[in-house]
Short mmCIF file of C-alpha atoms in Angstrom, two decimals:
data_model
loop_
_atom_site.label_atom_id
_atom_site.label_comp_id
_atom_site.label_asym_id
_atom_site.label_seq_id
_atom_site.Cartn_x
_atom_site.Cartn_y
_atom_site.Cartn_z
CA MET B 1 1.62 -15.31 -10.56
CA PHE B 2 1.26 -12.50 -13.01
CA ARG B 3 2.93 -14.47 -15.75
CA ASP B 4 0.46 -17.23 -15.37
CA GLU B 5 -2.34 -15.08 -15.52
CA VAL B 6 -1.07 -13.42 -18.68
CA LEU B 7 -0.53 -16.79 -20.21
CA ALA B 8 -3.87 -17.87 -19.36
CA ILE B 9 -5.21 -14.71 -21.15
CA VAL B 10 -3.43 -15.32 -24.30
CA ARG B 11 -4.54 -19.10 -24.43
CA SER B 12 -8.08 -17.76 -24.16
CA VAL B 13 -7.49 -14.97 -26.61
CA ARG B 14 -6.04 -17.20 -29.25
CA VAL B 15 -8.60 -19.90 -28.90
CA SER B 16 -11.86 -18.23 -27.86
CA LEU B 17 -11.84 -14.99 -29.84
CA ARG B 18 -11.09 -16.52 -33.16
CA VAL B 19 -14.03 -18.84 -32.61
CA LEU B 20 -16.60 -16.95 -30.64
CA ARG B 21 -17.21 -13.29 -30.32
CA THR B 22 -19.58 -13.15 -27.56
CA SER B 23 -19.92 -11.58 -24.14
CA SER B 24 -19.48 -15.01 -22.50
CA ILE B 25 -15.83 -14.89 -23.43
CA VAL B 26 -15.32 -12.01 -20.94
CA LEU B 27 -16.78 -14.30 -18.37
CA VAL B 28 -14.23 -17.16 -19.25
CA LEU B 29 -11.41 -14.67 -19.01
CA LEU B 30 -12.59 -13.33 -15.84
CA GLY B 31 -12.82 -16.86 -14.36
CA VAL B 32 -9.31 -17.60 -15.80
CA VAL B 33 -7.75 -14.45 -14.07
CA GLY B 34 -9.55 -14.49 -10.84
CA ARG B 35 -10.42 -10.87 -10.73
CA GLY B 36 -10.29 -9.20 -7.40
CA THR B 37 -11.92 -5.91 -6.25
CA SER B 38 -10.54 -2.81 -7.85
CA HIS B 39 -9.50 -0.01 -5.37
CA ALA B 40 -8.34 3.56 -5.16
CA CYS B 41 -5.28 2.50 -3.47
CA THR B 42 -3.57 -0.67 -3.82
CA GLY B 43 -0.93 -2.83 -1.97
CA LEU B 44 1.44 -1.09 0.22
CA ALA B 45 0.03 2.42 -0.69
CA CYS B 46 -2.74 1.59 1.73
CA MET B 47 -2.55 1.01 5.51
CA GLN B 48 -3.10 -2.86 5.20
CA ILE B 49 -5.18 -4.36 8.06
CA TRP B 50 -4.38 -8.19 8.79
CA SER B 51 -4.34 -10.24 11.87
CA THR B 52 -1.47 -12.11 13.78
CA ALA B 53 -2.97 -15.54 13.66
CA ASP B 54 -4.92 -17.71 11.17
CA GLY B 55 -8.49 -17.26 11.98
CA GLY B 56 -7.89 -15.01 14.80
CA GLY B 57 -5.24 -13.24 16.68
CA ALA B 58 -4.78 -9.39 17.23
CA LEU B 59 -5.56 -6.93 14.54
CA THR B 60 -2.51 -5.30 13.05
CA VAL B 61 -1.68 -2.66 10.51
CA TYR B 62 1.05 -3.18 7.85
CA TRP B 63 2.42 0.35 7.35
CA ASP B 64 5.50 2.30 7.73
CA TYR B 65 4.34 4.72 10.24
CA SER B 66 7.64 6.93 9.97
CA LYS B 67 6.01 8.23 6.67
CA LEU B 68 4.27 11.56 7.09
CA VAL B 69 0.88 11.97 5.51
CA GLN B 70 1.63 14.88 3.18
CA THR B 71 -1.24 17.52 2.57
CA PHE B 72 -1.36 18.85 -0.70
CA PHE B 73 -4.65 20.83 -1.16
CA ARG B 74 -4.27 24.40 0.17
CA VAL B 75 -6.89 27.21 0.16
CA CYS B 76 -6.20 30.44 2.35
CA GLY B 77 -8.67 33.07 3.43
CA GLY B 78 -9.50 35.15 6.44
CA GLY B 79 -5.94 34.49 7.96
CA ASN B 80 -6.43 30.79 7.87
CA CYS B 81 -5.34 28.14 5.42
CA PHE B 82 -7.20 24.93 4.93
CA PHE B 83 -5.01 21.77 3.96
CA SER B 84 -6.34 18.42 2.90
CA ASN B 85 -5.20 14.91 1.65
CA ASN B 86 -7.37 11.79 1.07
CA ASP B 87 -4.32 9.20 1.20
CA PRO B 88 -3.49 6.71 2.46
CA GLY B 89 -6.52 4.57 3.05
CA PHE B 90 -7.32 1.69 5.22
CA MET B 91 -7.67 -1.70 3.51
CA ALA B 92 -8.01 -5.28 4.30
CA PRO B 93 -6.86 -7.16 1.24
CA PRO B 94 -9.61 -9.72 0.42
CA THR B 95 -7.42 -11.93 -1.52
CA ASP B 96 -3.69 -10.64 -1.70
CA PRO B 97 -1.09 -12.70 -0.04
CA PRO B 98 0.33 -11.10 3.01
CA PRO B 99 3.17 -8.76 2.64
CA ALA B 100 5.22 -10.18 5.52
CA PRO B 101 5.52 -13.48 7.54
CA GLY B 102 3.15 -13.75 10.52
CA LEU B 103 0.28 -11.85 8.88
CA PHE B 104 -2.99 -13.53 8.13
CA ARG B 105 -6.04 -12.45 6.06
CA LEU B 106 -9.16 -11.46 8.11
CA VAL B 107 -12.28 -14.07 8.04
CA ASP B 108 -15.16 -12.80 5.99
CA GLY B 109 -17.76 -11.16 8.37
CA THR B 110 -15.07 -9.53 10.64
CA ASP B 111 -15.80 -6.06 11.34
CA VAL B 112 -13.15 -3.43 12.19
CA THR B 113 -13.58 -0.23 14.01
CA ILE B 114 -11.00 2.72 14.25
CA GLN B 115 -10.81 4.08 17.80
CA ILE B 116 -8.95 7.63 17.60
CA MET B 117 -7.25 8.02 21.03
CA THR B 118 -5.56 11.51 20.66
CA ILE B 119 -5.67 14.00 17.91
CA ASP B 120 -3.82 17.27 17.79
CA ASP B 121 -5.84 20.32 17.69
CA GLY B 122 -6.37 21.68 13.97
CA LEU B 123 -6.08 18.00 12.55
CA SER B 124 -9.26 16.07 11.73
CA MET B 125 -9.77 12.81 10.07
CA GLN B 126 -13.05 12.44 8.04
CA ILE B 127 -13.65 8.75 7.75
CA GLU B 128 -16.82 8.15 5.40
CA SER B 129 -19.38 10.74 6.73
CA THR B 130 -17.87 11.10 10.25
CA ASN B 131 -15.38 14.06 10.68
CA VAL B 132 -13.25 13.25 13.82
CA THR B 133 -11.71 16.37 15.56
CA GLN B 134 -11.48 15.18 19.16
CA ALA B 135 -10.74 12.30 21.03
CA PRO B 136 -11.99 9.59 22.23
CA ALA B 137 -13.88 8.59 18.84
CA MET B 138 -14.93 5.48 17.42
CA VAL B 139 -15.92 5.06 13.59
CA LEU B 140 -16.74 1.68 11.91
CA LEU B 141 -14.39 1.20 8.94
CA GLY B 142 -16.13 -1.92 7.45
CA THR B 143 -16.74 -5.74 7.37
CA MET B 144 -14.72 -8.09 5.47
CA PRO B 145 -14.11 -8.64 2.61
CA THR B 146 -14.91 -5.25 1.74
CA ILE B 147 -13.04 -3.02 3.90
CA HIS B 148 -11.37 -0.21 1.89
CA VAL B 149 -11.82 3.34 3.16
CA HIS B 150 -10.08 6.53 2.54
CA PRO B 151 -9.91 9.05 5.29
CA VAL B 152 -9.65 12.81 4.60
CA TRP B 153 -6.72 14.19 6.66
CA LYS B 154 -7.71 18.00 7.24
CA ILE B 155 -5.72 20.79 8.80
CA LEU B 156 -7.18 24.40 9.48
CA ALA B 157 -4.15 26.50 10.52
CA PRO B 158 -3.02 30.15 10.58
CA GLN B 159 -1.84 31.28 7.20
CA ASP B 160 1.71 31.43 8.43
CA GLN B 161 1.97 28.24 10.47
CA SER B 162 3.36 24.97 9.01
CA LYS B 163 3.92 22.08 11.46
CA ASN B 164 3.34 18.46 12.23
CA TYR B 165 0.16 17.08 13.58
CA ARG B 166 -0.13 13.86 15.25
CA VAL B 167 -3.01 11.32 15.80
CA THR B 168 -3.05 8.11 17.62
CA TYR B 169 -5.42 5.13 17.14
CA LYS B 170 -5.94 1.59 17.44
CA LEU B 171 -8.31 -1.00 15.67
CA THR B 172 -10.91 -3.02 17.42
CA THR B 173 -13.57 -5.49 16.48
CA THR B 174 -16.71 -7.34 17.90
CA SER B 175 -15.82 -10.47 15.93
CA ALA B 176 -15.12 -13.39 17.91
CA GLY B 177 -11.60 -14.70 18.08
CA TYR B 178 -9.90 -11.42 17.06
CA GLY B 179 -8.48 -8.86 19.64
CA GLU B 180 -7.55 -5.04 19.43
CA SER B 181 -4.52 -3.84 17.67
CA ASP B 182 -1.40 -1.91 18.94
CA LEU B 183 -1.66 1.81 19.42
CA TYR B 184 -0.32 3.48 16.22
CA GLN B 185 0.72 7.13 15.69
CA GLN B 186 0.54 8.81 12.48
CA THR B 187 2.07 12.20 11.79
CA VAL B 188 0.19 14.47 9.35
CA THR B 189 2.00 17.71 7.95
CA ASN B 190 1.22 20.83 6.19
CA ILE B 191 4.98 21.63 5.69
CA GLN B 192 5.35 21.58 2.04
CA PRO B 193 8.27 19.69 0.54
CA THR B 194 11.02 21.67 -1.00
CA VAL B 195 10.83 21.35 -4.91
CA ASP B 196 12.82 22.72 -7.74
CA VAL B 197 10.92 25.65 -9.17
CA THR B 198 13.46 26.42 -11.84
CA PRO B 199 11.64 26.66 -15.16
CA THR B 200 12.52 24.46 -17.84
CA PRO B 201 12.86 25.76 -21.38
CA THR B 202 10.81 23.11 -22.93
CA ALA B 203 8.05 21.37 -21.15
CA THR B 204 8.08 17.30 -21.30
CA PRO B 205 4.84 16.28 -23.12
CA ILE B 206 2.65 13.80 -21.21
CA PRO B 207 1.14 10.95 -23.26
CA LEU B 208 -2.58 11.03 -23.46
CA PRO B 209 -4.65 7.94 -22.47
CA PRO B 210 -5.49 5.95 -25.82
CA VAL B 211 -8.97 6.71 -27.14
CA CYS B 212 -9.61 3.02 -27.39
CA PRO B 213 -7.38 0.69 -25.27
CA GLY B 214 -5.83 -2.10 -27.52
CA ASP B 215 -6.43 -0.27 -30.68
CA CYS B 216 -2.69 -0.34 -31.78
CA ASP B 217 -3.33 1.16 -35.33
CA GLY B 218 -5.98 3.67 -34.38
CA LYS B 219 -8.64 2.39 -36.75
CA GLY B 220 -11.40 1.99 -34.06
CA THR B 221 -11.35 -1.75 -33.57
CA VAL B 222 -9.32 -4.02 -31.58
CA THR B 223 -8.16 -7.18 -33.55
CA VAL B 224 -6.90 -10.47 -32.35
CA ASP B 225 -3.43 -9.60 -33.52
CA GLU B 226 -3.56 -6.50 -31.64
CA LEU B 227 -4.56 -8.50 -28.38
CA ILE B 228 -1.45 -10.94 -29.00
CA THR B 229 0.79 -7.77 -29.14
CA CYS B 230 -0.67 -6.49 -25.80
CA VAL B 231 0.02 -9.74 -24.17
CA ASN B 232 3.38 -9.96 -25.52
CA ILE B 233 4.36 -6.56 -24.29
CA ALA B 234 2.79 -7.70 -20.75
CA LEU B 235 5.14 -10.60 -21.11
CA ASP B 236 8.28 -8.48 -22.06
CA THR B 237 8.70 -10.27 -25.25
CA GLU B 238 7.64 -7.23 -27.16
CA ASP B 239 8.47 -3.49 -26.62
CA ILE B 240 5.83 -1.10 -25.47
CA SER B 241 6.50 1.00 -28.56
CA GLU B 242 4.66 -1.78 -30.71
CA CYS B 243 1.42 -0.68 -29.34
CA SER B 244 1.33 2.10 -26.92
CA ALA B 245 -2.35 1.74 -26.68
CA CYS B 246 -1.97 -1.34 -24.71
CA ASP B 247 -0.48 0.73 -21.96
CA ILE B 248 -3.58 2.68 -20.81
CA ASP B 249 -2.07 4.52 -17.64
CA GLY B 250 1.24 5.27 -19.21
CA SER B 251 3.20 3.32 -16.93
CA HIS B 252 5.31 1.59 -19.67
CA THR B 253 3.96 -1.66 -18.44
CA VAL B 254 0.72 -3.67 -19.42
CA THR B 255 -1.19 -5.25 -16.48
CA VAL B 256 -3.68 -7.92 -16.32
CA ASP B 257 -6.68 -5.18 -15.91
CA GLU B 258 -5.41 -3.43 -19.07
CA LEU B 259 -5.57 -6.56 -21.02
CA ILE B 260 -9.09 -7.09 -19.68
CA ILE B 261 -10.08 -3.72 -21.05
CA ALA B 262 -8.54 -4.49 -24.59
CA VAL B 263 -10.46 -7.67 -24.73
CA ASN B 264 -13.55 -6.11 -23.92
CA ASN B 265 -12.99 -3.64 -26.63
CA ALA B 266 -12.38 -6.35 -29.11
CA LEU B 267 -15.75 -7.88 -28.15
CA THR B 268 -17.94 -4.88 -27.91
CA ASN B 269 -15.96 -2.55 -30.38
CA CYS B 270 -14.34 0.52 -29.29
CA PRO B 271 -16.35 3.10 -27.31
CA THR B 272 -17.40 6.26 -29.07
CA PRO B 273 -15.32 9.43 -27.63
CA THR B 274 -17.68 11.62 -25.63
CA THR B 275 -17.91 15.31 -26.53
CA VAL B 276 -17.76 17.50 -23.27
CA THR B 277 -18.64 21.15 -23.60
CA LEU B 278 -17.16 23.94 -21.35
CA ASP B 279 -20.74 24.70 -20.15
CA GLU B 280 -21.08 21.14 -18.95
CA ILE B 281 -17.68 21.36 -17.08
CA GLN B 282 -18.63 24.63 -15.61
CA THR B 283 -22.05 23.44 -14.48
CA THR B 284 -20.66 20.02 -12.94
CA ILE B 285 -17.10 21.06 -11.69
CA PHE B 286 -16.12 24.68 -11.90
CA THR B 287 -19.12 26.31 -10.27
CA PRO B 288 -20.04 23.78 -7.45
CA THR B 289 -16.26 22.82 -6.67
CA CYS B 290 -13.96 25.56 -7.64
CA ALA B 291 -15.70 28.92 -7.96
CA THR B 292 -16.24 29.00 -4.18
CA GLN B 293 -15.18 31.10 -1.28
CA PHE B 294 -11.56 30.93 -0.50
CA CYS B 295 -10.76 29.17 -3.83
CA HIS B 296 -11.45 30.62 -7.49
CA ASP B 297 -14.49 32.79 -7.25
CA ALA B 298 -14.43 36.41 -8.21
CA ALA B 299 -13.58 37.66 -4.56
CA SER B 300 -10.86 35.00 -3.89
CA HIS B 301 -9.23 34.45 -7.21
CA ASN B 302 -6.46 32.42 -5.79
CA GLU B 303 -3.28 32.39 -8.05
CA GLY B 304 -5.11 34.99 -10.19
CA LEU B 305 -7.56 32.45 -11.47
CA VAL B 306 -11.27 33.00 -11.41
CA LEU B 307 -13.40 29.93 -12.55
CA ALA B 308 -16.86 31.49 -12.19
CA ALA B 309 -19.40 31.27 -14.93
CA GLY B 310 -18.69 33.64 -17.67
CA ALA B 311 -14.94 34.08 -16.57
CA SER B 312 -13.43 30.52 -16.65
CA TYR B 313 -12.87 30.48 -20.45
CA ASP B 314 -11.00 33.93 -20.54
CA ASN B 315 -9.02 32.77 -17.29
CA LEU B 316 -7.95 29.48 -18.91
CA VAL B 317 -7.53 29.42 -22.64
CA GLY B 318 -4.30 31.00 -23.81
CA VAL B 319 -3.52 32.31 -20.31
CA ALA B 320 0.17 31.61 -18.98
CA SER B 321 0.30 29.84 -15.67
CA MET B 322 1.54 31.55 -12.80
CA GLU B 323 3.50 28.42 -11.57
CA SER B 324 5.00 27.21 -14.62
CA ASP B 325 5.97 28.49 -18.23
CA LEU B 326 2.89 26.49 -19.72
CA MET B 327 -0.39 27.89 -20.67
CA ARG B 328 -3.20 26.93 -18.28
CA VAL B 329 -5.03 25.64 -21.34
CA LYS B 330 -3.14 25.28 -24.55
CA PRO B 331 -5.75 24.99 -27.28
CA GLY B 332 -5.40 21.64 -29.15
CA ASP B 333 -2.63 20.44 -27.02
CA PRO B 334 -3.81 19.16 -23.61
CA ALA B 335 -0.72 17.38 -22.80
CA ASN B 336 0.94 20.63 -22.82
CA SER B 337 -1.46 22.48 -20.80
CA PHE B 338 -0.70 23.12 -17.27
CA LEU B 339 -4.20 22.46 -16.15
CA TYR B 340 -4.23 18.84 -17.52
CA GLN B 341 -0.51 18.16 -15.92
CA LYS B 342 -1.85 19.69 -12.68
CA LEU B 343 -4.85 17.32 -12.77
CA THR B 344 -2.85 14.10 -13.71
CA GLY B 345 -0.08 14.66 -11.06
CA PRO B 346 3.41 14.79 -12.64
#
C-alpha cells in the first residue's frame, strides 16, 4: 500500500510539477494519497478501539495489557513526589485496516465512553478536562470518526515510595447495535527502569531537523529533481545519504507525510527560519511551566537548575549537566546540548 502511494506521488510530481506550480497540485496529491488524520500517537502505540462485528458487536480494545504504563516526569517536594505520563492514548482508527482478524471499524457517529471501575489510591487519569481519582467514574472519549484521546496518568506518592498502581475500566456506548467491552486492567508504575548511567567519552551527535524539508542542496528551494530523489529514497532505490533533508524526523526512512511536506515546500518555497529569543522562551515556557514550585524556581532548584527570569541563561549556557558529560546548552551546537537531547528523547 505504501509503495502504491509513493508511486502515485512520483507520477503526480513528474507530470504536474513540471507543468503547473499552483496550490491545486497539493489538492491533487492529497486526493491521490488519501490523507488521513494525523495523531499524537499512531498505530499500535495507542489503545485501539474496535468492535467485534461489522456495524455492531461489542466494543473491544486492541492493546497488550501486560505492558506497564511507565511514568517519566518526576517532581519532588514536601516529602511527596509527583509522577506523570501522557501515553498511551485511546484511538478509534478512522481508516486504518484492523490489526487482527475479527476486529471491525466503528460506524461514524458511534460514541464511546470509558467507565473507570476501580482505581488505586494515588493514581489518577486525566481524560480531557476530567481528572479521575475515584471510582466509579464515566468520561466520554469521543464520537467516531474523531476519537483520539490521551489520558494523563498521574501518581502522587511519598518520596521514597515506588510501586505499581492499577486501574480497571470498560468501554460503553449509547449507539445502537454496540455493546460494552470486557473489563480491562492497566498497570501504571513509578518504578523507574534500570538504565546504564556509565558516561561515554564522546556524545553521539543527534541530527537536527532540516531547515527546509526536501531541500537537498541547502539552497533554499526544493526542485523537481530533489523531489524525485526523496521519492526514490522512500522506495529504497536510493540511499538516505543522497538527501538527508527528505528525512524530517531522522528515522532513516522517508514517509508519505514527509513527501507531502517536501512537495508543499516546492510549491510555496521554503519557510523562512524563525528567530526565537531567550526572552520569548522565558515568557512562554520557562516562567509559566518550569520556574514553578517543586520544579525549577529559586527555592526548589531541582537538579541544581533554576529557570526563573534573570537566572536561566547563567544556569543553562556553558553549564555542565548533572546527568551526563554534556553541557546543558552548548553554544552553537544544539545537537550536543543536553537540554536538546533531553527534549528530543534519545
